[in-house]
CSV table of C-alpha atoms in Angstrom, one decimal:
chain,number,residue,atom,x,y,z
A,3,MET,CA,24.5,29.5,1.9
A,4,ALA,CA,22.1,28.1,-0.7
A,5,ARG,CA,19.2,28.2,1.6
A,6,ARG,CA,20.0,31.5,2.7
A,7,ALA,CA,20.0,32.7,-0.9
A,8,LEU,CA,16.9,30.9,-1.6
A,9,LYS,CA,15.0,32.6,1.3
A,10,LEU,CA,16.6,36.1,0.3
A,11,ALA,CA,15.1,35.6,-3.4
A,12,SER,CA,11.7,34.5,-2.2
A,13,LEU,CA,11.4,37.6,0.3
A,14,THR,CA,12.8,40.0,-2.5
A,15,ALA,CA,10.3,38.6,-5.0
A,16,ALA,CA,7.5,38.9,-2.3
A,17,ALA,CA,8.3,42.5,-1.7
A,18,SER,CA,8.3,43.6,-5.3
A,19,GLY,CA,5.0,41.9,-5.8
A,20,ILE,CA,3.2,43.7,-3.0
A,21,TYR,CA,4.9,47.0,-4.0
A,22,LEU,CA,3.8,46.6,-7.6
A,23,TYR,CA,0.7,45.8,-6.5
A,24,GLY,CA,0.4,49.3,-4.5
A,25,ASN,CA,1.7,51.3,-7.3
A,26,LYS,CA,-0.4,50.6,-10.7
A,27,PHE,CA,1.8,53.1,-12.5
A,28,LEU,CA,4.9,51.0,-12.2
A,29,ASP,CA,6.7,49.1,-15.1
A,30,PRO,CA,7.5,45.6,-14.1
A,31,SER,CA,10.4,46.0,-16.4
A,32,ASP,CA,12.0,48.8,-14.4
A,33,PHE,CA,13.0,46.3,-11.4
A,34,GLY,CA,16.3,44.7,-11.8
A,35,VAL,CA,15.2,41.5,-10.3
A,36,VAL,CA,12.8,41.1,-13.5
A,37,ARG,CA,15.0,42.4,-15.8
A,38,VAL,CA,17.9,39.9,-14.5
A,39,GLY,CA,15.4,36.9,-14.4
A,40,ARG,CA,14.1,37.6,-18.1
A,41,THR,CA,17.9,37.8,-19.3
A,42,ILE,CA,18.9,34.7,-17.6
A,43,ALA,CA,15.9,32.7,-19.2
A,44,THR,CA,16.6,34.2,-22.6
A,45,VAL,CA,20.3,33.1,-22.2
A,46,HIS,CA,19.3,29.7,-21.0
A,47,LEU,CA,16.7,29.4,-24.3
A,48,ARG,CA,19.4,30.5,-26.8
A,49,SER,CA,22.2,28.3,-25.1
A,50,ALA,CA,19.4,25.4,-25.2
A,51,GLU,CA,18.4,26.1,-29.0
A,52,ARG,CA,22.2,25.9,-29.9
A,53,LEU,CA,22.6,22.8,-28.2
A,54,ARG,CA,19.6,21.2,-29.8
A,55,LYS,CA,21.1,22.3,-33.2
A,56,LEU,CA,24.3,20.7,-32.4
A,57,CYS,CA,22.9,17.6,-31.5
A,58,CYS,CA,21.0,17.6,-34.8
A,59,VAL,CA,23.8,18.2,-36.9
A,60,ASN,CA,26.2,15.8,-35.2
A,61,ARG,CA,23.4,13.4,-34.9
A,62,GLY,CA,23.9,9.8,-33.4
A,63,THR,CA,25.3,9.9,-30.0
A,64,PHE,CA,24.8,13.6,-29.6
A,65,ILE,CA,21.2,13.1,-30.0
A,66,LYS,CA,21.0,10.5,-27.6
A,67,VAL,CA,22.9,12.3,-24.8
A,68,GLY,CA,20.7,15.3,-25.8
A,69,GLN,CA,17.6,13.4,-25.2
A,70,HIS,CA,18.8,12.2,-21.8
A,71,LEU,CA,19.5,15.7,-21.1
A,72,GLY,CA,15.9,16.7,-21.7
A,73,ALA,CA,14.5,14.1,-19.5
A,74,LEU,CA,16.6,15.7,-16.5
A,75,ASP,CA,13.6,18.1,-15.0
A,76,TYR,CA,14.9,17.4,-11.7
A,77,LEU,CA,18.0,19.0,-12.6
A,78,LEU,CA,18.1,21.4,-15.7
A,79,PRO,CA,16.4,24.7,-16.1
A,80,GLU,CA,13.1,24.3,-18.1
A,81,GLU,CA,14.4,26.0,-21.1
A,82,TYR,CA,16.7,23.4,-21.7
A,83,THR,CA,14.4,20.4,-21.1
A,84,ARG,CA,11.7,21.7,-23.1
A,85,THR,CA,13.8,22.7,-25.9
A,86,LEU,CA,15.7,19.1,-25.8
A,87,LYS,CA,12.4,16.8,-25.3
A,88,VAL,CA,11.7,17.8,-29.0
A,89,LEU,CA,15.0,15.3,-29.9
A,90,HIS,CA,12.8,12.5,-29.5
A,91,ASN,CA,10.5,13.3,-32.5
A,92,GLN,CA,13.1,15.6,-34.6
A,93,ALA,CA,15.8,13.1,-35.0
A,94,PRO,CA,17.6,13.3,-38.8
A,95,GLN,CA,16.5,10.5,-41.0
A,96,SER,CA,18.9,8.6,-43.1
A,97,THR,CA,18.5,8.5,-46.9
A,98,ARG,CA,17.1,5.7,-49.1
A,99,GLN,CA,20.6,5.0,-50.3
A,100,GLU,CA,22.0,4.8,-46.7
A,101,ILE,CA,18.9,2.5,-45.9
A,102,GLU,CA,19.4,0.1,-48.8
A,103,GLN,CA,23.1,0.0,-47.9
A,104,VAL,CA,22.6,-1.4,-44.4
A,105,ILE,CA,20.1,-3.9,-45.4
A,106,ARG,CA,22.5,-5.1,-48.3
A,107,GLU,CA,25.4,-5.3,-46.1
A,108,ASP,CA,23.7,-7.1,-43.0
A,109,LEU,CA,21.0,-9.5,-44.7
A,110,GLY,CA,22.9,-9.9,-48.0
A,111,LYS,CA,19.7,-9.3,-50.1
A,112,GLU,CA,18.6,-6.1,-51.7
A,113,ILE,CA,15.0,-4.6,-50.3
A,114,LYS,CA,13.1,-5.8,-53.2
A,115,GLU,CA,14.1,-9.4,-52.6
A,116,LEU,CA,13.1,-9.6,-48.8
A,117,PHE,CA,10.0,-7.5,-49.1
A,118,MET,CA,7.0,-7.4,-51.0
A,119,SER,CA,6.5,-3.7,-50.4
A,120,PHE,CA,8.6,-1.4,-48.3
A,121,GLU,CA,7.8,1.9,-47.3
A,122,TYR,CA,10.9,4.5,-47.5
A,123,THR,CA,9.1,7.0,-45.5
A,124,PRO,CA,10.0,6.1,-41.7
A,125,LEU,CA,7.1,5.3,-39.3
A,126,GLY,CA,9.6,7.2,-36.8
A,127,ALA,CA,13.4,8.2,-36.5
A,128,ALA,CA,15.3,8.0,-33.3
A,129,SER,CA,18.9,8.8,-32.6
A,130,LEU,CA,20.3,5.4,-33.3
A,131,ALA,CA,17.9,4.1,-35.8
A,132,GLN,CA,14.7,4.5,-37.9
A,133,VAL,CA,11.5,2.4,-38.3
A,134,HIS,CA,9.7,1.4,-41.6
A,135,LYS,CA,6.7,-0.6,-42.4
A,136,ALA,CA,7.1,-3.2,-44.8
A,137,VAL,CA,5.0,-6.5,-46.0
A,138,LEU,CA,7.3,-9.7,-46.2
A,139,GLN,CA,6.7,-12.1,-49.4
A,140,ASP,CA,4.8,-14.5,-47.5
A,141,GLY,CA,2.3,-11.3,-46.7
A,142,ARG,CA,3.3,-10.7,-43.0
A,143,THR,CA,3.5,-7.0,-42.1
A,144,VAL,CA,6.2,-6.2,-40.3
A,145,ALA,CA,8.3,-3.2,-38.9
A,146,VAL,CA,12.0,-2.9,-39.8
A,147,LYS,CA,14.2,-1.2,-37.6
A,148,ILE,CA,17.3,0.2,-39.7
A,149,GLN,CA,20.4,1.7,-37.6
A,150,HIS,CA,21.8,4.8,-39.1
A,151,PRO,CA,24.9,3.8,-41.0
A,152,LYS,CA,27.6,6.0,-39.7
A,153,VAL,CA,26.7,5.7,-35.7
A,154,GLN,CA,28.5,2.6,-34.8
A,155,ALA,CA,31.7,4.0,-36.5
A,156,GLN,CA,31.3,7.6,-34.8
A,157,SER,CA,29.8,6.6,-31.4
A,158,SER,CA,33.3,6.0,-29.6
A,159,LYS,CA,34.5,9.5,-31.2
A,160,ASP,CA,31.5,11.2,-30.2
A,161,ILE,CA,31.7,10.1,-26.5
A,162,LEU,CA,35.4,11.2,-26.5
A,163,LEU,CA,34.2,14.5,-28.0
A,164,ILE,CA,31.7,14.9,-25.3
A,165,GLU,CA,33.8,13.8,-22.6
A,166,VAL,CA,36.7,16.4,-23.7
A,167,LEU,CA,33.7,19.3,-23.6
A,168,LEU,CA,32.5,18.3,-20.3
A,169,LEU,CA,36.1,18.3,-18.9
A,170,VAL,CA,36.6,21.8,-20.3
A,171,VAL,CA,33.2,23.1,-18.7
A,172,LYS,CA,33.9,21.5,-15.4
A,173,GLN,CA,37.3,23.7,-15.7
A,174,ILE,CA,35.5,26.8,-16.1
A,175,PHE,CA,32.6,25.9,-14.0
A,176,PRO,CA,33.9,23.5,-10.9
A,177,ASP,CA,30.2,22.9,-9.5
A,178,PHE,CA,29.3,21.3,-13.0
A,179,GLU,CA,29.4,17.6,-12.3
A,180,PHE,CA,27.9,15.9,-15.4
A,181,MET,CA,30.6,13.1,-15.9
A,182,TRP,CA,28.5,10.3,-14.7
A,183,LEU,CA,26.4,10.9,-18.0
A,184,VAL,CA,29.8,10.1,-20.0
A,185,GLU,CA,30.2,7.0,-17.8
A,186,GLU,CA,26.4,5.9,-18.5
A,187,ALA,CA,27.1,6.5,-22.3
A,188,LYS,CA,30.1,4.3,-22.5
A,189,LYS,CA,28.3,1.4,-20.7
A,190,ASN,CA,25.0,1.8,-22.3
A,191,LEU,CA,25.8,2.9,-25.8
A,192,PRO,CA,27.3,-0.6,-27.2
A,193,LEU,CA,24.3,-2.4,-25.9
A,194,GLU,CA,22.0,-0.1,-27.5
A,195,LEU,CA,23.9,-0.5,-30.9
A,196,ASP,CA,23.5,-4.2,-30.6
A,197,PHE,CA,20.0,-4.8,-32.2
A,198,LEU,CA,20.4,-8.8,-31.3
A,199,HIS,CA,20.8,-7.9,-27.8
A,200,GLU,CA,17.6,-5.4,-28.1
A,201,GLY,CA,15.5,-8.6,-29.3
A,202,ARG,CA,16.7,-10.6,-26.6
A,203,ASN,CA,15.5,-7.9,-24.1
A,204,ALA,CA,12.2,-8.0,-25.9
A,205,GLU,CA,11.9,-11.3,-25.4
A,206,LYS,CA,12.8,-11.6,-22.0
A,207,VAL,CA,10.2,-8.8,-20.8
A,208,ALA,CA,7.5,-10.8,-22.8
A,209,ARG,CA,8.1,-13.7,-21.1
A,210,MET,CA,8.4,-11.8,-17.6
A,211,PHE,CA,4.8,-10.3,-18.1
A,212,LYS,CA,3.1,-13.0,-19.9
A,213,ASN,CA,0.4,-12.7,-17.2
A,214,PHE,CA,-0.4,-9.1,-18.0
A,215,ASP,CA,-2.8,-9.2,-20.6
A,216,PHE,CA,-2.8,-5.4,-21.3
A,217,LEU,CA,1.3,-5.8,-22.1
A,218,LYS,CA,1.9,-6.3,-26.0
A,219,VAL,CA,5.5,-6.5,-27.3
A,220,PRO,CA,6.3,-7.2,-30.7
A,221,ARG,CA,7.6,-10.5,-32.0
A,222,ILE,CA,11.1,-10.7,-33.2
A,223,TYR,CA,11.8,-12.3,-36.7
A,224,TRP,CA,15.3,-13.6,-35.9
A,225,GLU,CA,15.7,-15.0,-39.4
A,226,LEU,CA,15.7,-11.4,-40.8
A,227,SER,CA,17.6,-9.8,-37.9
A,228,SER,CA,21.4,-8.7,-37.4
A,229,SER,CA,23.1,-6.3,-35.3
A,230,ARG,CA,21.9,-3.4,-37.2
A,231,VAL,CA,18.5,-4.5,-38.8
A,232,LEU,CA,15.8,-5.9,-36.5
A,233,LEU,CA,12.5,-7.2,-37.8
A,234,MET,CA,9.4,-7.1,-35.7
A,235,GLU,CA,5.8,-7.9,-35.7
A,236,PHE,CA,4.3,-4.6,-36.6
A,237,MET,CA,2.0,-2.8,-34.1
A,238,GLU,CA,0.5,0.3,-34.1
A,239,GLY,CA,-1.5,2.7,-31.6
A,240,GLY,CA,-1.6,6.2,-30.1
A,241,GLN,CA,1.2,7.6,-28.3
A,242,VAL,CA,0.6,7.1,-24.5
A,243,ASN,CA,0.6,10.8,-23.9
A,244,ASP,CA,-2.1,11.5,-26.2
A,245,ARG,CA,-5.4,12.1,-24.4
A,246,ALA,CA,-7.3,13.1,-27.3
A,247,TYR,CA,-6.6,9.9,-29.1
A,248,MET,CA,-7.9,8.0,-26.2
A,249,GLU,CA,-11.0,10.0,-25.7
A,250,ARG,CA,-11.8,9.5,-29.7
A,251,ASN,CA,-10.9,5.7,-29.2
A,252,GLY,CA,-13.0,5.1,-26.0
A,253,ILE,CA,-10.0,4.2,-24.0
A,254,ASP,CA,-10.0,4.8,-20.3
A,255,VAL,CA,-7.0,7.3,-19.4
A,256,ASN,CA,-7.1,6.3,-15.9
A,257,GLU,CA,-6.8,2.7,-16.8
A,258,ILE,CA,-3.9,3.1,-18.8
A,259,SER,CA,-2.0,5.4,-16.5
A,260,ARG,CA,-2.8,2.6,-13.6
A,261,ASN,CA,-1.5,0.0,-15.7
A,262,LEU,CA,1.7,1.6,-16.8
A,263,GLY,CA,2.3,2.1,-13.1
A,264,LYS,CA,1.6,-1.4,-12.5
A,265,LEU,CA,4.1,-2.5,-15.0
A,266,TYR,CA,6.8,-0.2,-13.8
A,267,SER,CA,6.1,-1.0,-10.2
A,268,GLU,CA,6.8,-4.8,-11.1
A,269,MET,CA,9.8,-4.0,-13.2
A,270,ILE,CA,11.5,-2.0,-10.4
A,271,PHE,CA,10.8,-3.4,-7.5
A,272,VAL,CA,9.9,-7.1,-8.3
A,273,ASN,CA,12.0,-8.1,-11.1
A,274,GLY,CA,14.8,-5.5,-11.0
A,275,PHE,CA,14.9,-5.4,-14.9
A,276,VAL,CA,13.6,-1.9,-16.0
A,277,HIS,CA,12.9,-0.5,-19.5
A,278,CYS,CA,14.7,2.9,-19.1
A,279,ASP,CA,13.2,4.6,-22.2
A,280,PRO,CA,9.5,5.0,-21.9
A,281,HIS,CA,9.2,8.4,-23.7
A,282,PRO,CA,5.7,8.8,-25.3
A,283,GLY,CA,7.1,7.5,-28.8
A,284,ASN,CA,8.1,4.0,-27.4
A,285,VAL,CA,4.9,3.4,-25.4
A,286,LEU,CA,1.7,3.2,-27.5
A,287,VAL,CA,-1.8,2.4,-26.8
A,288,LYS,CA,-4.6,0.7,-28.6
A,289,LYS,CA,-8.3,-0.7,-28.0
A,290,CYS,CA,-8.2,-4.3,-29.1
A,291,PRO,CA,-11.5,-4.6,-31.3
A,292,ALA,CA,-12.2,-8.1,-30.4
A,293,SER,CA,-12.1,-7.9,-26.6
A,294,GLY,CA,-12.7,-4.1,-26.1
A,295,LYS,CA,-9.7,-3.8,-23.9
A,296,ALA,CA,-6.8,-1.5,-23.9
A,297,HIS,CA,-3.6,-2.6,-24.7
A,298,ILE,CA,-0.2,-0.8,-24.1
A,299,ILE,CA,2.4,-1.7,-26.5
A,300,LEU,CA,6.0,-1.4,-25.2
A,301,LEU,CA,8.6,-0.7,-28.1
A,302,ASP,CA,12.5,0.1,-28.2
A,303,HIS,CA,13.9,-2.6,-25.7
A,304,GLY,CA,17.7,-1.4,-26.1
A,305,LEU,CA,18.0,0.2,-22.7
A,306,TYR,CA,17.2,-1.8,-19.8
A,307,GLN,CA,18.8,-1.2,-16.2
A,308,VAL,CA,19.4,-4.6,-14.0
A,309,LEU,CA,19.1,-3.9,-10.4
A,310,SER,CA,21.3,-5.6,-7.8
A,311,GLU,CA,19.2,-7.5,-5.1
A,312,SER,CA,20.7,-5.1,-2.8
A,313,PHE,CA,20.0,-1.9,-4.4
A,314,ARG,CA,16.5,-2.9,-4.8
A,315,MET,CA,15.7,-3.7,-1.5
A,316,ASP,CA,17.0,-0.5,-0.5
A,317,TYR,CA,14.8,1.3,-2.8
A,318,CYS,CA,11.8,-0.6,-2.1
A,319,ARG,CA,12.2,0.3,1.4
A,320,LEU,CA,12.9,3.8,0.6
A,321,TRP,CA,9.6,4.0,-1.0
A,322,GLN,CA,7.8,2.4,1.5
A,323,ALA,CA,9.1,5.1,4.2
A,324,LEU,CA,8.2,7.7,1.7
A,325,ILE,CA,4.7,6.4,1.6
A,326,LYS,CA,4.4,6.4,5.0
A,327,ALA,CA,6.1,9.5,5.6
A,328,ASP,CA,8.4,7.6,8.1
A,329,MET,CA,11.3,10.3,8.0
A,330,LYS,CA,13.7,8.0,10.2
A,331,ARG,CA,13.7,5.3,7.7
A,332,VAL,CA,13.5,7.7,4.6
A,333,GLN,CA,16.9,9.0,6.1
A,334,LYS,CA,18.4,5.3,6.7
A,335,TYR,CA,17.7,4.2,3.3
A,336,SER,CA,18.4,7.4,1.5
A,337,ARG,CA,21.9,7.1,3.4
A,338,ARG,CA,22.3,3.8,2.2
A,339,LEU,CA,21.7,4.9,-1.3
A,340,GLY,CA,24.5,7.2,-1.1
A,341,ALA,CA,22.8,10.4,-0.2
A,342,GLY,CA,24.7,10.9,3.0
A,343,ASP,CA,23.7,14.3,4.8
A,344,MET,CA,21.9,15.4,1.3
A,345,TYR,CA,19.0,12.8,2.2
A,346,PRO,CA,16.4,15.4,2.2
A,347,LEU,CA,17.5,16.7,-1.5
A,348,PHE,CA,17.7,12.9,-2.3
A,349,ALA,CA,14.1,12.3,-1.5
A,350,CYS,CA,12.6,15.5,-3.2
A,351,VAL,CA,14.7,14.3,-6.1
A,352,VAL,CA,13.4,10.7,-6.1
A,353,THR,CA,9.6,11.6,-5.6
A,354,ALA,CA,10.0,15.2,-7.5
A,355,ARG,CA,8.0,16.6,-4.5
A,356,SER,CA,8.8,19.4,-2.2
A,357,TRP,CA,10.5,18.6,1.0
A,358,GLU,CA,7.3,19.9,2.9
A,359,ALA,CA,5.0,17.3,0.9
A,360,VAL,CA,7.6,14.6,1.7
A,361,ASN,CA,7.2,15.1,5.4
A,362,ARG,CA,3.4,15.6,5.1
A,363,GLY,CA,3.3,12.4,2.9
A,364,ILE,CA,3.5,12.3,-0.7
A,365,ASP,CA,0.0,10.4,-1.0
A,366,LYS,CA,-1.9,13.0,1.1
A,367,SER,CA,-2.1,15.7,-1.8
A,368,PRO,CA,-1.6,15.9,-5.4
A,369,VAL,CA,1.1,18.4,-6.9
A,370,SER,CA,0.0,21.9,-7.0
A,371,THR,CA,1.1,24.5,-9.3
A,372,SER,CA,2.8,26.4,-6.6
A,373,GLU,CA,4.4,23.2,-5.5
A,374,ASP,CA,6.1,22.9,-9.2
A,375,MET,CA,7.0,26.4,-9.2
A,376,GLU,CA,8.9,25.9,-5.9
A,377,ILE,CA,10.8,22.8,-7.2
A,378,ARG,CA,11.9,24.6,-10.2
A,379,SER,CA,13.2,27.5,-8.3
A,380,ASN,CA,15.0,25.1,-5.9
A,381,THR,CA,16.4,22.9,-8.5
A,382,ALA,CA,18.0,26.2,-9.9
A,383,ALA,CA,19.2,27.2,-6.5
A,384,TYR,CA,20.6,23.7,-5.4
A,385,LEU,CA,22.3,22.6,-8.7
A,386,PRO,CA,25.7,22.2,-7.2
A,387,GLN,CA,24.4,20.0,-4.3
A,388,ILE,CA,22.4,18.0,-7.0
A,389,THR,CA,25.0,17.3,-9.3
A,390,GLN,CA,26.9,16.2,-6.4
A,391,LEU,CA,24.3,14.0,-5.3
A,392,LEU,CA,24.2,12.3,-8.6
A,393,ASN,CA,27.9,11.5,-8.2
A,394,ASN,CA,27.5,9.9,-5.1
A,395,VAL,CA,24.5,7.6,-5.8
A,396,PRO,CA,24.8,3.9,-7.2
A,397,ARG,CA,25.1,4.2,-11.2
A,398,GLN,CA,21.9,2.3,-11.1
A,399,MET,CA,19.8,5.0,-9.6
A,400,LEU,CA,20.6,7.4,-12.5
A,401,LEU,CA,18.6,5.7,-15.2
A,402,LEU,CA,15.9,4.9,-12.6
A,403,LEU,CA,15.7,8.7,-12.0
A,404,LYS,CA,15.4,9.4,-15.9
A,405,THR,CA,12.6,6.8,-16.2
A,406,ASN,CA,10.7,8.1,-13.0
A,407,ASP,CA,11.0,11.7,-14.8
A,408,LEU,CA,9.6,10.2,-18.4
A,409,LEU,CA,6.7,8.4,-16.4
A,410,ARG,CA,5.5,11.5,-14.4
A,411,GLY,CA,5.7,13.5,-17.8
A,412,ILE,CA,3.1,10.9,-18.9
A,413,GLU,CA,1.0,11.2,-16.0
A,414,LEU,CA,1.0,15.0,-16.3
A,415,ALA,CA,-0.1,14.9,-20.1
A,416,LEU,CA,-2.7,12.6,-18.9
A,417,ASN,CA,-3.9,14.5,-15.8
A,418,THR,CA,-3.6,11.6,-13.7
A,419,ARG,CA,-0.4,12.5,-11.6
A,420,ALA,CA,0.1,11.3,-8.1
A,421,SER,CA,-3.2,9.2,-8.0
A,422,ALA,CA,-3.6,7.1,-4.9
A,423,SER,CA,-3.9,3.8,-7.1
A,424,SER,CA,-0.3,4.3,-8.2
A,425,PHE,CA,0.8,4.7,-4.6
A,426,LEU,CA,-1.2,1.6,-3.6
A,427,ASN,CA,0.4,-0.7,-6.6
A,428,MET,CA,4.0,0.5,-5.6
A,429,SER,CA,3.1,-0.5,-2.2
A,430,ARG,CA,2.0,-4.2,-3.2
A,431,CYS,CA,5.0,-4.3,-5.2
A,432,CYS,CA,7.5,-3.2,-2.4
A,433,ILE,CA,5.5,-5.5,0.0
A,434,ARG,CA,6.1,-8.5,-2.0
A,435,ALA,CA,9.4,-8.0,-3.2
A,436,VAL,CA,10.6,-7.6,0.3
A,437,SER,CA,8.7,-10.7,1.6
A,438,THR,CA,10.2,-12.7,-1.3
A,439,TYR,CA,13.7,-11.7,-0.3
A,440,GLN,CA,12.9,-12.5,3.7
A,441,ARG,CA,11.8,-15.9,2.5
A,442,SER,CA,15.0,-16.5,0.3
A,443,LYS,CA,17.2,-15.7,3.3
A,444,SER,CA,15.6,-17.5,6.0
A,445,HIS,CA,16.1,-21.5,6.4
A,446,SER,CA,13.4,-21.9,9.0
A,447,LEU,CA,10.1,-23.1,8.0
A,448,TYR,CA,8.3,-21.1,10.8
A,449,ARG,CA,9.9,-17.7,9.8
A,450,LYS,CA,8.8,-18.3,6.1
A,451,ALA,CA,5.3,-19.1,7.3
A,452,GLN,CA,5.6,-16.0,9.5
A,453,ILE,CA,6.8,-13.6,6.8
A,454,SER,CA,3.9,-15.2,4.4
A,455,LEU,CA,1.4,-14.3,7.1
A,456,THR,CA,2.2,-11.0,7.4
A,457,GLU,CA,2.7,-10.3,3.6
A,458,ALA,CA,-1.0,-11.7,3.3
A,459,LEU,CA,-2.3,-9.5,6.0
A,460,SER,CA,-0.3,-6.1,4.3
A,461,LEU,CA,-1.7,-7.1,1.1
A,462,TRP,CA,-5.3,-7.6,2.5
A,463,GLN,CA,-5.1,-4.0,4.4
A,464,ILE,CA,-4.0,-2.3,1.0
A,465,SER,CA,-7.0,-3.8,-0.8
A,466,LEU,CA,-9.5,-3.1,2.2
A,467,TYR,CA,-8.1,0.7,1.7
A,468,GLU,CA,-8.6,0.6,-1.8
A,469,LEU,CA,-12.1,-0.8,-1.6
A,470,PHE,CA,-12.7,2.2,0.9
A,471,LEU,CA,-11.3,4.8,-1.6
A,472,TRP,CA,-13.7,3.1,-4.5
A,473,LEU,CA,-16.6,3.1,-2.2
A,474,LYS,CA,-16.0,6.9,-1.2
A,475,GLY,CA,-15.8,7.9,-4.7
A,476,SER,CA,-18.8,5.8,-6.1
A,477,GLN,CA,-22.3,6.8,-6.4
A,478,LEU,CA,-22.8,3.6,-4.2
A,479,GLY,CA,-20.4,4.8,-1.3
A,480,ASN,CA,-22.1,8.4,-1.5
A,481,TRP,CA,-25.4,6.5,-1.1
A,482,VAL,CA,-24.4,4.3,1.7
A,483,ILE,CA,-22.7,7.3,3.7
A,484,ALA,CA,-25.9,9.4,3.1
A,485,LEU,CA,-28.0,6.5,4.7
A,486,LEU,CA,-25.7,6.1,7.6
A,487,ARG,CA,-25.8,9.8,8.3
A,488,ARG,CA,-29.7,9.7,8.4
A,489,ARG,CA,-29.8,6.8,10.6
A,490,HIS,CA,-27.3,8.7,12.8
A,491,HIS,CA,-29.3,11.6,13.0
A,492,SER,CA,-32.6,9.8,13.5
A,493,MET,CA,-31.0,8.1,16.7
A,494,TYR,CA,-30.2,11.5,18.1
């Protein structure tokens, strides 16, 4: 039914366009389809603005949920996602008295006793906390993350209120299936409100990726940290989506995008420990004056998703199938991840590509403007199916979808979306992850050696293909190709 409606809408739009083109005297506003479309967009925008204002007034949990909704580009109309995305940068701030109160209650001392200097104007304010720059009595410059004082007490009430509101909306609109959002908030919010848990996550990811010289994670100062106050090494830089900042500071945009993709591929496919809030305010970039290398600074480690081994393996194999355009395996692993008969829709949601692009191979061509528009229009048409799909997939998938959308937003801002290198990095990680899993399940030395050889050959093939792509795009490669062509012509 939805597909027939979508086709009918497309034909109507096409016919209207042809007719308008042939009659220069017609006003587009005279057409019902134009007027209805404009009205719906206006209603969406007005509703989104009211929702944003509600989140700002109620603060805390409401802002957190609003930020999550703002990341659901694959699900909500653009008016909502565009309006709610500003909550990442426009969260309300705690007052000076509230800051002093939290410090006094949690650390047992006044701010002037702990710090040589303390900047009361925050570097940034988020839904649950805000960060201040300060200097300790021993001269170390630190970042002080301070939780908004009323968030913990109000969080359980806010979640209950949101749950009731969603239940009421569901009674009015039966196709509205957003209860998973409440379930995720119930599970994740208590962890995000415990800053000691965040500090442990930061140390864990720093150890996990100690070999990545481009990654920097602020050191935690445990002696002055509590569940509501977190003291960290002070690090600064430009936001990862600020292309102008990178150009001013001589930072290679493609290198940053490549390294960010490499980091998240390792997190998702190899380690199964995923930082799930990579919005631009949490990912900074800075060029090191000494080495000249560009660093990625990863902040805010409160929200991580731990992937089970079985889920991680199915997700690895799904992406391998998507990159190879192997539709049988796409169907198989989509079903194993809970998509059922809606596996084509699931593949589109995971990749943020059209079904045609998925069948052709998502690495074969970048996302076009027309494909983006098609995805947007299909999102509205298939909203009931998408919400049903999100209720069926494992809970681990929900934060991964949010993370994928945030990363795509960064790539879009940097104009590096869907580069070949990102798919090659993902392929490497998937091969390594699957091979490691297979070796762990095998008790035969011969079988383990066989798996290792297959892994090495597959990785070698990817490296060879990467070299080919580099040569193809380089001056040296163009020179070699021209030389071979001249030699070919001289032979004949």
